[in-house]
Amino acid sequence: MTHSPLTSASASAPARFEREDLTWRPMTANDLEAAHRLSLKLGWPHRIGDWRQMLEVGEGVALESIDGELVGTGLCFNQGAVATLGLVVVSDEWQGLGLGREMMVRLMALAGARTLLLVATAAGRPLYQKLGFEASNRICQYQGIVTVAPPAPPLPGLRAMQASDQAALLALSPDSPAHAAVAQSATHGVVIEKAGVIEGVALKRTYGRGAQIGPILARSAEQAQALVLALLAESEGEFIRIDLVDPDDDSWLTASGLNCVDEVTRMYYGESVEEGPLTRFGLISQAMG
């Protein structure tokens, strides 16, 4: 089933609850500290540097009170044929007024006619369903201190990422500023190369409470597992987070010290489209997809 994206008329319609004590405006770098405080109240692990990187590659909507307090945020990441929406926050003091729905309508307008993707918590899913989003994948958030990683299987072409791989990695998602930013900021990476073609990659970067592994792109689950294990092998003692798409057997992760601490739902709005030449086994992050 597909849905037609919101028309420009409906997407730009006045807020359901117009209030003189609230202002909608574009989010700017001046909002980062206040946005970081909002996410800390929710128990989210984002560092202010994580917020900064995401705002640099996306467009943000800010909701401000008459006193100049940031009370709501949302980000849209346009990535070619798709856009991902995330970091939708409304302060507890302003809940129950329809502001979350209005934030979503404004973010959907920023995305235009692209297919929309987001990751929904159990609490947020009813709102997204009312807006026409449908469930597509189960996302499991694995995290923990890496103990001893099982050795990666000796797959042909599995090797450490090199500086000369940069152009090929960017070509895997050429219309995505988020993918480009992560590829350029990764502290470590591994690839699977066959006959000069990159057919698997996993990147590791500083994020949240430690480091995040993602995206994880490959042709098969076996390749994806080998890529992750290769990075875990050099991460002993580190706090690592991985957001896996529809994981099956996770014994190899739990053996490394990583456990699934949360399950959320990936949802889409619009026509189903291919996100790239490789299958996405792990997200960049829940916000950026």
Tab-separated table of C-alpha atoms in Angstrom:
chain	number	residue	atom	x	y	z
A	1	MET	CA	0.000	0.000	0.000
A	2	THR	CA	1.232	3.499	-0.754
A	3	HIS	CA	0.162	6.945	0.334
A	4	SER	CA	0.390	10.279	-1.436
A	5	PRO	CA	2.545	12.711	0.526
A	6	LEU	CA	0.783	15.662	2.128
A	7	THR	CA	-0.084	18.364	-0.354
A	8	SER	CA	1.640	21.673	0.092
A	9	ALA	CA	-1.686	23.194	1.081
A	10	SER	CA	-2.326	20.753	3.930
A	11	ALA	CA	1.327	20.650	5.007
A	12	SER	CA	1.480	24.423	5.338
A	13	ALA	CA	-1.955	24.821	6.942
A	14	PRO	CA	-2.167	26.796	10.208
A	15	ALA	CA	-1.424	24.878	13.356
A	16	ARG	CA	-4.371	23.081	14.889
A	17	PHE	CA	-3.868	25.089	18.050
A	18	GLU	CA	-2.709	28.626	17.264
A	19	ARG	CA	-1.341	30.216	20.415
A	20	GLU	CA	0.073	33.659	20.999
A	21	ASP	CA	2.524	32.205	23.524
A	22	LEU	CA	4.223	29.868	21.020
A	23	THR	CA	6.300	30.512	17.897
A	24	TRP	CA	7.266	28.047	15.153
A	25	ARG	CA	10.551	28.779	13.385
A	26	PRO	CA	13.566	27.093	11.753
A	27	MET	CA	15.984	25.526	14.186
A	28	THR	CA	19.468	27.091	14.285
A	29	ALA	CA	22.814	26.380	15.899
A	30	ASN	CA	21.830	28.769	18.696
A	31	ASP	CA	19.246	26.165	19.784
A	32	LEU	CA	21.706	23.315	20.257
A	33	GLU	CA	22.288	23.668	23.993
A	34	ALA	CA	18.571	23.934	24.732
A	35	ALA	CA	17.797	21.018	22.398
A	36	HIS	CA	20.434	18.955	24.158
A	37	ARG	CA	18.774	19.698	27.503
A	38	LEU	CA	15.412	18.550	26.132
A	39	SER	CA	16.861	15.245	25.004
A	40	LEU	CA	18.641	14.726	28.339
A	41	LYS	CA	15.285	15.022	30.113
A	42	LEU	CA	14.078	12.086	28.015
A	43	GLY	CA	17.125	10.027	28.958
A	44	TRP	CA	18.498	10.118	25.410
A	45	PRO	CA	22.292	9.729	25.181
A	46	HIS	CA	22.998	12.339	22.500
A	47	ARG	CA	25.949	14.634	23.077
A	48	ILE	CA	25.678	18.239	21.966
A	49	GLY	CA	28.153	17.312	19.219
A	50	ASP	CA	25.690	14.686	17.966
A	51	TRP	CA	22.969	17.342	17.789
A	52	ARG	CA	25.338	19.677	15.945
A	53	GLN	CA	26.240	17.093	13.308
A	54	MET	CA	22.584	16.197	12.729
A	55	LEU	CA	21.515	19.821	12.351
A	56	GLU	CA	24.354	20.397	9.878
A	57	VAL	CA	23.053	17.647	7.574
A	58	GLY	CA	19.322	18.192	8.166
A	59	GLU	CA	16.678	20.864	8.538
A	60	GLY	CA	15.212	21.547	11.933
A	61	VAL	CA	11.939	22.963	13.245
A	62	ALA	CA	11.935	24.732	16.611
A	63	LEU	CA	8.992	25.538	18.873
A	64	GLU	CA	9.624	28.446	21.202
A	65	SER	CA	7.590	29.846	24.093
A	66	ILE	CA	6.843	33.534	24.530
A	67	ASP	CA	9.601	33.600	27.150
A	68	GLY	CA	12.154	32.429	24.568
A	69	GLU	CA	12.344	28.870	25.909
A	70	LEU	CA	12.820	26.049	23.405
A	71	VAL	CA	9.929	23.650	24.075
A	72	GLY	CA	9.950	21.503	20.925
A	73	THR	CA	12.234	20.213	18.180
A	74	GLY	CA	12.169	18.049	15.075
A	75	LEU	CA	14.628	17.280	12.299
A	76	CYS	CA	14.193	16.270	8.651
A	77	PHE	CA	17.040	14.637	6.723
A	78	ASN	CA	16.499	14.775	2.955
A	79	GLN	CA	18.419	11.909	1.353
A	80	GLY	CA	17.533	11.677	-2.304
A	81	ALA	CA	14.334	9.694	-2.884
A	82	VAL	CA	13.734	9.353	0.859
A	83	ALA	CA	13.764	11.587	3.899
A	84	THR	CA	14.101	10.512	7.504
A	85	LEU	CA	12.426	12.333	10.372
A	86	GLY	CA	13.682	12.276	13.928
A	87	LEU	CA	14.427	13.965	17.243
A	88	VAL	CA	10.761	14.964	17.561
A	89	VAL	CA	10.492	16.317	21.090
A	90	VAL	CA	7.817	18.358	22.874
A	91	SER	CA	8.537	19.416	26.455
A	92	ASP	CA	6.424	17.700	29.109
A	93	GLU	CA	4.856	21.008	30.116
A	94	TRP	CA	3.374	21.391	26.620
A	95	GLN	CA	2.084	17.862	26.062
A	96	GLY	CA	-1.540	17.166	25.141
A	97	LEU	CA	-2.054	20.189	22.897
A	98	GLY	CA	-1.552	18.571	19.493
A	99	LEU	CA	1.912	20.090	19.151
A	100	GLY	CA	3.574	16.767	18.331
A	101	ARG	CA	1.216	16.294	15.395
A	102	GLU	CA	1.822	19.845	14.200
A	103	MET	CA	5.586	19.285	14.444
A	104	MET	CA	5.218	16.198	12.249
A	105	VAL	CA	3.118	18.053	9.661
A	106	ARG	CA	5.787	20.721	9.389
A	107	LEU	CA	8.593	18.166	9.071
A	108	MET	CA	6.658	16.286	6.389
A	109	ALA	CA	6.319	19.547	4.466
A	110	LEU	CA	10.110	19.999	4.573
A	111	ALA	CA	10.520	16.544	3.002
A	112	GLY	CA	8.344	17.377	0.001
A	113	ALA	CA	7.326	14.413	-2.164
A	114	ARG	CA	9.969	12.038	-0.830
A	115	THR	CA	9.134	8.731	0.808
A	116	LEU	CA	9.354	9.308	4.555
A	117	LEU	CA	11.059	7.065	7.095
A	118	LEU	CA	11.139	7.288	10.861
A	119	VAL	CA	11.691	5.157	13.942
A	120	ALA	CA	8.725	5.090	16.319
A	121	THR	CA	8.575	4.289	19.996
A	122	ALA	CA	5.498	2.517	21.320
A	123	ALA	CA	4.253	5.876	22.620
A	124	GLY	CA	4.736	7.677	19.302
A	125	ARG	CA	3.449	4.969	16.980
A	126	PRO	CA	-0.300	5.793	17.290
A	127	LEU	CA	0.331	9.383	16.156
A	128	TYR	CA	2.375	8.270	13.161
A	129	GLN	CA	-0.266	5.711	12.181
A	130	LYS	CA	-2.922	8.444	12.227
A	131	LEU	CA	-0.720	10.461	9.867
A	132	GLY	CA	-0.567	7.504	7.436
A	133	PHE	CA	2.731	5.837	8.346
A	134	GLU	CA	2.989	2.048	8.146
A	135	ALA	CA	5.314	-0.335	9.952
A	136	SER	CA	8.146	-1.820	7.897
A	137	ASN	CA	10.906	-3.116	10.205
A	138	ARG	CA	11.781	-3.986	13.770
A	139	ILE	CA	14.773	-2.062	15.122
A	140	CYS	CA	16.680	-3.485	18.077
A	141	GLN	CA	18.995	-1.208	20.039
A	142	TYR	CA	22.015	-3.179	21.203
A	143	GLN	CA	24.517	-1.641	23.552
A	144	GLY	CA	27.035	-2.403	26.262
A	145	ILE	CA	30.710	-2.669	27.064
A	146	VAL	CA	32.470	-4.971	24.614
A	147	THR	CA	34.014	-7.903	26.446
A	148	VAL	CA	35.533	-10.441	24.059
A	149	ALA	CA	34.214	-10.425	20.524
A	150	PRO	CA	34.034	-13.754	18.669
A	151	PRO	CA	36.459	-13.708	15.735
A	152	ALA	CA	35.047	-12.475	12.444
A	153	PRO	CA	34.655	-15.235	9.845
A	154	PRO	CA	37.408	-15.058	7.198
A	155	LEU	CA	35.244	-13.724	4.385
A	156	PRO	CA	37.047	-12.948	1.114
A	157	GLY	CA	37.613	-9.238	0.679
A	158	LEU	CA	37.031	-8.270	4.329
A	159	ARG	CA	39.562	-5.596	5.315
A	160	ALA	CA	40.009	-2.317	7.160
A	161	MET	CA	38.696	0.816	5.497
A	162	GLN	CA	41.312	2.916	3.756
A	163	ALA	CA	41.398	6.576	2.788
A	164	SER	CA	41.242	5.537	-0.860
A	165	ASP	CA	37.803	3.986	-0.212
A	166	GLN	CA	36.180	7.347	0.488
A	167	ALA	CA	34.784	7.981	-3.005
A	168	ALA	CA	33.354	4.466	-3.265
A	169	LEU	CA	31.727	4.758	0.165
A	170	LEU	CA	30.123	8.095	-0.712
A	171	ALA	CA	28.805	6.574	-3.935
A	172	LEU	CA	26.778	4.031	-1.923
A	173	SER	CA	24.404	6.853	-0.952
A	174	PRO	CA	25.368	9.840	-3.110
A	175	ASP	CA	22.314	11.980	-2.294
A	176	SER	CA	22.600	11.665	1.482
A	177	PRO	CA	24.447	14.399	3.414
A	178	ALA	CA	23.985	12.256	6.552
A	179	HIS	CA	25.771	9.281	4.979
A	180	ALA	CA	28.555	11.550	3.735
A	181	ALA	CA	29.046	13.138	7.151
A	182	VAL	CA	29.304	9.765	8.878
A	183	ALA	CA	31.636	8.362	6.226
A	184	GLN	CA	33.926	11.350	6.690
A	185	SER	CA	33.800	11.406	10.499
A	186	ALA	CA	34.167	7.662	11.122
A	187	THR	CA	37.039	6.794	13.439
A	188	HIS	CA	37.183	3.203	12.161
A	189	GLY	CA	35.586	1.233	9.362
A	190	VAL	CA	35.688	-2.107	7.615
A	191	VAL	CA	34.657	-3.024	4.094
A	192	ILE	CA	34.161	-6.065	1.925
A	193	GLU	CA	35.666	-5.517	-1.500
A	194	LYS	CA	35.364	-7.942	-4.399
A	195	ALA	CA	36.764	-7.303	-7.868
A	196	GLY	CA	37.232	-3.647	-6.986
A	197	VAL	CA	33.607	-3.186	-5.856
A	198	ILE	CA	32.587	-2.355	-2.285
A	199	GLU	CA	29.771	-4.744	-1.370
A	200	GLY	CA	29.809	-4.276	2.379
A	201	VAL	CA	30.714	-1.570	4.881
A	202	ALA	CA	30.357	-0.853	8.584
A	203	LEU	CA	31.494	2.407	10.154
A	204	LYS	CA	32.258	3.315	13.758
A	205	ARG	CA	32.138	6.844	15.143
A	206	THR	CA	32.021	8.657	18.482
A	207	TYR	CA	28.396	8.992	19.524
A	208	GLY	CA	26.273	9.175	22.666
A	209	ARG	CA	27.757	7.328	25.649
A	210	GLY	CA	30.658	5.939	23.620
A	211	ALA	CA	30.635	4.919	19.979
A	212	GLN	CA	28.037	3.821	17.439
A	213	ILE	CA	28.513	1.248	14.692
A	214	GLY	CA	26.444	2.217	11.682
A	215	PRO	CA	25.521	2.260	8.952
A	216	ILE	CA	25.950	-1.447	8.303
A	217	LEU	CA	25.442	-2.121	4.591
A	218	ALA	CA	25.972	-5.507	2.948
A	219	ARG	CA	24.583	-8.062	0.515
A	220	SER	CA	23.884	-10.718	3.150
A	221	ALA	CA	23.378	-11.178	6.884
A	222	GLU	CA	26.581	-13.210	6.978
A	223	GLN	CA	28.538	-10.285	5.568
A	224	ALA	CA	26.886	-7.843	7.981
A	225	GLN	CA	27.787	-10.021	10.958
A	226	ALA	CA	31.399	-10.329	9.802
A	227	LEU	CA	31.682	-6.548	9.394
A	228	VAL	CA	30.375	-5.877	12.890
A	229	LEU	CA	32.558	-8.549	14.497
A	230	ALA	CA	35.624	-7.076	12.815
A	231	LEU	CA	34.887	-3.708	14.470
A	232	LEU	CA	34.019	-5.241	17.837
A	233	ALA	CA	37.339	-7.116	17.816
A	234	GLU	CA	39.132	-3.769	18.079
A	235	SER	CA	36.654	-2.249	20.570
A	236	GLU	CA	37.258	-4.305	23.712
A	237	GLY	CA	36.420	-2.276	26.819
A	238	GLU	CA	34.465	0.352	24.876
A	239	PHE	CA	30.781	1.227	25.166
A	240	ILE	CA	29.227	0.430	21.781
A	241	ARG	CA	25.718	0.968	20.431
A	242	ILE	CA	24.255	-0.663	17.310
A	243	ASP	CA	20.722	-0.230	15.902
A	244	LEU	CA	20.059	-3.415	13.924
A	245	VAL	CA	17.268	-3.875	11.383
A	246	ASP	CA	15.197	-7.069	11.827
A	247	PRO	CA	17.908	-9.056	13.649
A	248	ASP	CA	17.493	-12.817	13.880
A	249	ASP	CA	20.108	-14.698	15.866
A	250	ASP	CA	21.889	-12.268	18.178
A	251	SER	CA	23.924	-14.750	20.223
A	252	TRP	CA	27.107	-13.466	18.610
A	253	LEU	CA	26.314	-9.977	19.923
A	254	THR	CA	25.350	-11.027	23.434
A	255	ALA	CA	28.555	-13.063	23.584
A	256	SER	CA	30.401	-9.794	22.962
A	257	GLY	CA	28.667	-8.022	25.846
A	258	LEU	CA	25.984	-6.218	23.824
A	259	ASN	CA	22.330	-6.752	24.704
A	260	CYS	CA	19.074	-5.540	23.167
A	261	VAL	CA	17.859	-2.808	25.545
A	262	ASP	CA	14.979	-1.517	23.430
A	263	GLU	CA	12.859	-2.422	20.406
A	264	VAL	CA	11.219	0.212	18.224
A	265	THR	CA	9.458	0.216	14.870
A	266	ARG	CA	10.712	1.612	11.593
A	267	MET	CA	7.823	3.143	9.651
A	268	TYR	CA	7.362	4.615	6.182
A	269	TYR	CA	4.993	6.998	4.397
A	270	GLY	CA	4.745	7.019	0.613
A	271	GLU	CA	5.884	4.594	-2.028
A	272	SER	CA	8.362	1.870	-1.181
A	273	VAL	CA	11.755	2.712	-2.697
A	274	GLU	CA	15.210	1.163	-2.724
A	275	GLU	CA	17.505	3.006	-0.318
A	276	GLY	CA	20.670	2.011	-2.152
A	277	PRO	CA	22.544	-0.830	-3.850
A	278	LEU	CA	23.132	-2.680	-0.554
A	279	THR	CA	20.782	-3.894	2.187
A	280	ARG	CA	20.737	-1.781	5.352
A	281	PHE	CA	21.345	-4.145	8.264
A	282	GLY	CA	22.193	-1.368	10.742
A	283	LEU	CA	21.160	2.282	10.936
A	284	ILE	CA	23.403	5.341	11.054
A	285	SER	CA	21.217	6.286	14.002
A	286	GLN	CA	17.519	6.063	14.753
A	287	ALA	CA	17.082	9.708	13.717
A	288	MET	CA	19.113	9.663	10.496
A	289	GLY	CA	18.110	6.170	9.329
